[in-house]
Amino acid sequence: MAYKISDECICCGACEAECPVSAISAGDGKYVIDAGTCIECGACAGVCPVGAPSAE
Ligand code: SF4
Ligand code: SF4
Protein backbone atom coordinates (compact mmCIF):
# COMPACT_ATOMS: atom_id res chain seq x y z
CA MET A 1 0.00 0.00 0.00
CA ALA A 2 1.49 3.34 -1.03
CA TYR A 3 1.82 6.27 1.32
CA LYS A 4 -0.66 9.12 0.98
CA ILE A 5 -0.43 12.81 1.86
CA SER A 6 -3.30 14.31 3.83
CA ASP A 7 -4.82 17.79 3.61
CA GLU A 8 -2.55 18.79 6.52
CA CYS A 9 0.23 19.34 3.94
CA ILE A 10 1.61 22.88 3.97
CA CYS A 11 3.52 22.46 0.71
CA CYS A 12 6.99 22.88 2.21
CA GLY A 13 8.53 20.51 -0.32
CA ALA A 14 10.73 18.64 2.16
CA CYS A 15 9.34 15.24 1.31
CA GLU A 16 9.85 15.63 -2.42
CA ALA A 17 13.59 16.03 -1.90
CA GLU A 18 13.77 12.96 0.37
CA CYS A 19 11.85 10.45 -1.73
CA PRO A 20 14.37 7.94 -3.20
CA VAL A 21 12.15 7.11 -6.16
CA SER A 22 10.83 10.60 -6.96
CA ALA A 23 7.24 9.58 -6.31
CA ILE A 24 6.26 12.95 -4.81
CA SER A 25 5.29 16.08 -6.70
CA ALA A 26 3.48 19.33 -6.08
CA GLY A 27 -0.25 18.97 -6.62
CA ASP A 28 -3.28 21.21 -6.30
CA GLY A 29 -3.05 22.69 -2.80
CA LYS A 30 -0.89 19.88 -1.43
CA TYR A 31 1.85 17.51 -2.49
CA VAL A 32 0.86 14.15 -3.90
CA ILE A 33 2.41 10.66 -4.04
CA ASP A 34 2.28 8.50 -7.14
CA ALA A 35 0.95 5.21 -5.76
CA GLY A 36 2.52 3.15 -8.50
CA THR A 37 5.98 4.53 -7.81
CA CYS A 38 6.07 4.67 -3.98
CA ILE A 39 8.09 1.87 -2.38
CA GLU A 40 6.76 2.57 1.15
CA CYS A 41 10.11 3.52 2.63
CA GLY A 42 8.61 6.05 5.03
CA ALA A 43 11.19 8.76 4.36
CA CYS A 44 8.51 11.34 3.56
CA ALA A 45 6.73 10.72 6.85
CA GLY A 46 10.04 11.12 8.66
CA VAL A 47 10.77 14.60 7.34
CA CYS A 48 7.29 16.11 7.18
CA PRO A 49 6.84 18.87 9.80
CA VAL A 50 3.09 18.30 10.06
CA GLY A 51 2.82 14.52 9.76
CA ALA A 52 0.88 14.63 6.53
CA PRO A 53 2.22 11.47 4.82
CA SER A 54 1.01 8.16 6.19
CA ALA A 55 0.62 4.55 5.14
CA GLU A 56 -3.03 3.58 4.81
FE1 SF4 B 1 8.68 8.23 -1.51
FE2 SF4 B 1 9.18 6.58 0.51
FE3 SF4 B 1 7.33 8.49 0.79
FE4 SF4 B 1 6.85 6.42 -0.80
S1 SF4 B 1 7.12 6.32 1.43
S2 SF4 B 1 6.46 8.56 -1.29
S3 SF4 B 1 8.90 5.97 -1.63
S4 SF4 B 1 9.53 8.80 0.50
FE1 SF4 C 1 3.54 18.58 2.55
FE2 SF4 C 1 4.77 17.37 4.58
FE3 SF4 C 1 5.64 17.04 2.08
FE4 SF4 C 1 5.97 19.36 3.31
S1 SF4 C 1 6.93 17.41 3.89
S2 SF4 C 1 5.26 19.07 1.19
S3 SF4 C 1 4.07 19.52 4.52
S4 SF4 C 1 3.65 16.37 2.91
mmCIF file with all atom_site columns, C-alpha atoms and ligand atoms in Angstrom:
data_model
loop_
_atom_site.group_PDB
_atom_site.id
_atom_site.type_symbol
_atom_site.label_atom_id
_atom_site.label_alt_id
_atom_site.label_comp_id
_atom_site.label_asym_id
_atom_site.label_entity_id
_atom_site.label_seq_id
_atom_site.pdbx_PDB_ins_code
_atom_site.Cartn_x
_atom_site.Cartn_y
_atom_site.Cartn_z
_atom_site.occupancy
_atom_site.B_iso_or_equiv
_atom_site.pdbx_formal_charge
_atom_site.auth_seq_id
_atom_site.auth_comp_id
_atom_site.auth_asym_id
_atom_site.auth_atom_id
_atom_site.pdbx_PDB_model_num
ATOM   1  C  CA  . MET A 1 1  ? 0.000  0.000  0.000  1.00 0.00 ? 1  MET A CA  1
ATOM   2  C  CA  . ALA A 1 2  ? 1.495  3.338  -1.034 1.00 0.00 ? 2  ALA A CA  1
ATOM   3  C  CA  . TYR A 1 3  ? 1.818  6.271  1.317  1.00 0.00 ? 3  TYR A CA  1
ATOM   4  C  CA  . LYS A 1 4  ? -0.662 9.121  0.981  1.00 0.00 ? 4  LYS A CA  1
ATOM   5  C  CA  . ILE A 1 5  ? -0.427 12.814 1.862  1.00 0.00 ? 5  ILE A CA  1
ATOM   6  C  CA  . SER A 1 6  ? -3.302 14.307 3.833  1.00 0.00 ? 6  SER A CA  1
ATOM   7  C  CA  . ASP A 1 7  ? -4.817 17.790 3.614  1.00 0.00 ? 7  ASP A CA  1
ATOM   8  C  CA  . GLU A 1 8  ? -2.549 18.789 6.515  1.00 0.00 ? 8  GLU A CA  1
ATOM   9  C  CA  . CYS A 1 9  ? 0.226  19.336 3.944  1.00 0.00 ? 9  CYS A CA  1
ATOM   10 C  CA  . ILE A 1 10 ? 1.608  22.879 3.974  1.00 0.00 ? 10 ILE A CA  1
ATOM   11 C  CA  . CYS A 1 11 ? 3.522  22.458 0.708  1.00 0.00 ? 11 CYS A CA  1
ATOM   12 C  CA  . CYS A 1 12 ? 6.990  22.882 2.206  1.00 0.00 ? 12 CYS A CA  1
ATOM   13 C  CA  . GLY A 1 13 ? 8.528  20.508 -0.317 1.00 0.00 ? 13 GLY A CA  1
ATOM   14 C  CA  . ALA A 1 14 ? 10.728 18.642 2.156  1.00 0.00 ? 14 ALA A CA  1
ATOM   15 C  CA  . CYS A 1 15 ? 9.339  15.235 1.305  1.00 0.00 ? 15 CYS A CA  1
ATOM   16 C  CA  . GLU A 1 16 ? 9.847  15.632 -2.420 1.00 0.00 ? 16 GLU A CA  1
ATOM   17 C  CA  . ALA A 1 17 ? 13.589 16.030 -1.896 1.00 0.00 ? 17 ALA A CA  1
ATOM   18 C  CA  . GLU A 1 18 ? 13.774 12.963 0.368  1.00 0.00 ? 18 GLU A CA  1
ATOM   19 C  CA  . CYS A 1 19 ? 11.853 10.453 -1.730 1.00 0.00 ? 19 CYS A CA  1
ATOM   20 C  CA  . PRO A 1 20 ? 14.366 7.944  -3.196 1.00 0.00 ? 20 PRO A CA  1
ATOM   21 C  CA  . VAL A 1 21 ? 12.152 7.111  -6.156 1.00 0.00 ? 21 VAL A CA  1
ATOM   22 C  CA  . SER A 1 22 ? 10.826 10.597 -6.959 1.00 0.00 ? 22 SER A CA  1
ATOM   23 C  CA  . ALA A 1 23 ? 7.236  9.584  -6.310 1.00 0.00 ? 23 ALA A CA  1
ATOM   24 C  CA  . ILE A 1 24 ? 6.260  12.949 -4.810 1.00 0.00 ? 24 ILE A CA  1
ATOM   25 C  CA  . SER A 1 25 ? 5.294  16.081 -6.700 1.00 0.00 ? 25 SER A CA  1
ATOM   26 C  CA  . ALA A 1 26 ? 3.476  19.333 -6.081 1.00 0.00 ? 26 ALA A CA  1
ATOM   27 C  CA  . GLY A 1 27 ? -0.252 18.973 -6.618 1.00 0.00 ? 27 GLY A CA  1
ATOM   28 C  CA  . ASP A 1 28 ? -3.282 21.209 -6.301 1.00 0.00 ? 28 ASP A CA  1
ATOM   29 C  CA  . GLY A 1 29 ? -3.048 22.688 -2.800 1.00 0.00 ? 29 GLY A CA  1
ATOM   30 C  CA  . LYS A 1 30 ? -0.889 19.876 -1.434 1.00 0.00 ? 30 LYS A CA  1
ATOM   31 C  CA  . TYR A 1 31 ? 1.853  17.512 -2.489 1.00 0.00 ? 31 TYR A CA  1
ATOM   32 C  CA  . VAL A 1 32 ? 0.864  14.145 -3.897 1.00 0.00 ? 32 VAL A CA  1
ATOM   33 C  CA  . ILE A 1 33 ? 2.407  10.659 -4.037 1.00 0.00 ? 33 ILE A CA  1
ATOM   34 C  CA  . ASP A 1 34 ? 2.275  8.501  -7.138 1.00 0.00 ? 34 ASP A CA  1
ATOM   35 C  CA  . ALA A 1 35 ? 0.950  5.211  -5.760 1.00 0.00 ? 35 ALA A CA  1
ATOM   36 C  CA  . GLY A 1 36 ? 2.521  3.151  -8.504 1.00 0.00 ? 36 GLY A CA  1
ATOM   37 C  CA  . THR A 1 37 ? 5.985  4.529  -7.810 1.00 0.00 ? 37 THR A CA  1
ATOM   38 C  CA  . CYS A 1 38 ? 6.066  4.667  -3.985 1.00 0.00 ? 38 CYS A CA  1
ATOM   39 C  CA  . ILE A 1 39 ? 8.094  1.867  -2.379 1.00 0.00 ? 39 ILE A CA  1
ATOM   40 C  CA  . GLU A 1 40 ? 6.763  2.574  1.149  1.00 0.00 ? 40 GLU A CA  1
ATOM   41 C  CA  . CYS A 1 41 ? 10.115 3.518  2.632  1.00 0.00 ? 41 CYS A CA  1
ATOM   42 C  CA  . GLY A 1 42 ? 8.608  6.049  5.032  1.00 0.00 ? 42 GLY A CA  1
ATOM   43 C  CA  . ALA A 1 43 ? 11.189 8.765  4.361  1.00 0.00 ? 43 ALA A CA  1
ATOM   44 C  CA  . CYS A 1 44 ? 8.506  11.335 3.556  1.00 0.00 ? 44 CYS A CA  1
ATOM   45 C  CA  . ALA A 1 45 ? 6.726  10.725 6.846  1.00 0.00 ? 45 ALA A CA  1
ATOM   46 C  CA  . GLY A 1 46 ? 10.040 11.117 8.661  1.00 0.00 ? 46 GLY A CA  1
ATOM   47 C  CA  . VAL A 1 47 ? 10.775 14.595 7.336  1.00 0.00 ? 47 VAL A CA  1
ATOM   48 C  CA  . CYS A 1 48 ? 7.290  16.106 7.182  1.00 0.00 ? 48 CYS A CA  1
ATOM   49 C  CA  . PRO A 1 49 ? 6.840  18.874 9.805  1.00 0.00 ? 49 PRO A CA  1
ATOM   50 C  CA  . VAL A 1 50 ? 3.088  18.304 10.059 1.00 0.00 ? 50 VAL A CA  1
ATOM   51 C  CA  . GLY A 1 51 ? 2.824  14.520 9.760  1.00 0.00 ? 51 GLY A CA  1
ATOM   52 C  CA  . ALA A 1 52 ? 0.881  14.632 6.534  1.00 0.00 ? 52 ALA A CA  1
ATOM   53 C  CA  . PRO A 1 53 ? 2.225  11.474 4.821  1.00 0.00 ? 53 PRO A CA  1
ATOM   54 C  CA  . SER A 1 54 ? 1.006  8.163  6.191  1.00 0.00 ? 54 SER A CA  1
ATOM   55 C  CA  . ALA A 1 55 ? 0.615  4.549  5.136  1.00 0.00 ? 55 ALA A CA  1
ATOM   56 C  CA  . GLU A 1 56 ? -3.031 3.579  4.814  1.00 0.00 ? 56 GLU A CA  1
HETATM 57 FE FE1 . SF4 B 2 .  ? 8.679  8.226  -1.509 1.00 0.00 ? 1  SF4 B FE1 1
HETATM 58 FE FE2 . SF4 B 2 .  ? 9.180  6.582  0.513  1.00 0.00 ? 1  SF4 B FE2 1
HETATM 59 FE FE3 . SF4 B 2 .  ? 7.326  8.486  0.787  1.00 0.00 ? 1  SF4 B FE3 1
HETATM 60 FE FE4 . SF4 B 2 .  ? 6.850  6.423  -0.802 1.00 0.00 ? 1  SF4 B FE4 1
HETATM 61 S  S1  . SF4 B 2 .  ? 7.121  6.319  1.435  1.00 0.00 ? 1  SF4 B S1  1
HETATM 62 S  S2  . SF4 B 2 .  ? 6.460  8.562  -1.288 1.00 0.00 ? 1  SF4 B S2  1
HETATM 63 S  S3  . SF4 B 2 .  ? 8.896  5.974  -1.634 1.00 0.00 ? 1  SF4 B S3  1
HETATM 64 S  S4  . SF4 B 2 .  ? 9.534  8.796  0.499  1.00 0.00 ? 1  SF4 B S4  1
HETATM 65 FE FE1 . SF4 B 2 .  ? 3.538  18.581 2.550  1.00 0.00 ? 2  SF4 B FE1 1
HETATM 66 FE FE2 . SF4 B 2 .  ? 4.772  17.365 4.578  1.00 0.00 ? 2  SF4 B FE2 1
HETATM 67 FE FE3 . SF4 B 2 .  ? 5.642  17.044 2.075  1.00 0.00 ? 2  SF4 B FE3 1
HETATM 68 FE FE4 . SF4 B 2 .  ? 5.967  19.364 3.313  1.00 0.00 ? 2  SF4 B FE4 1
HETATM 69 S  S1  . SF4 B 2 .  ? 6.929  17.411 3.894  1.00 0.00 ? 2  SF4 B S1  1
HETATM 70 S  S2  . SF4 B 2 .  ? 5.263  19.067 1.186  1.00 0.00 ? 2  SF4 B S2  1
HETATM 71 S  S3  . SF4 B 2 .  ? 4.074  19.515 4.517  1.00 0.00 ? 2  SF4 B S3  1
HETATM 72 S  S4  . SF4 B 2 .  ? 3.655  16.366 2.908  1.00 0.00 ? 2  SF4 B S4  1
#
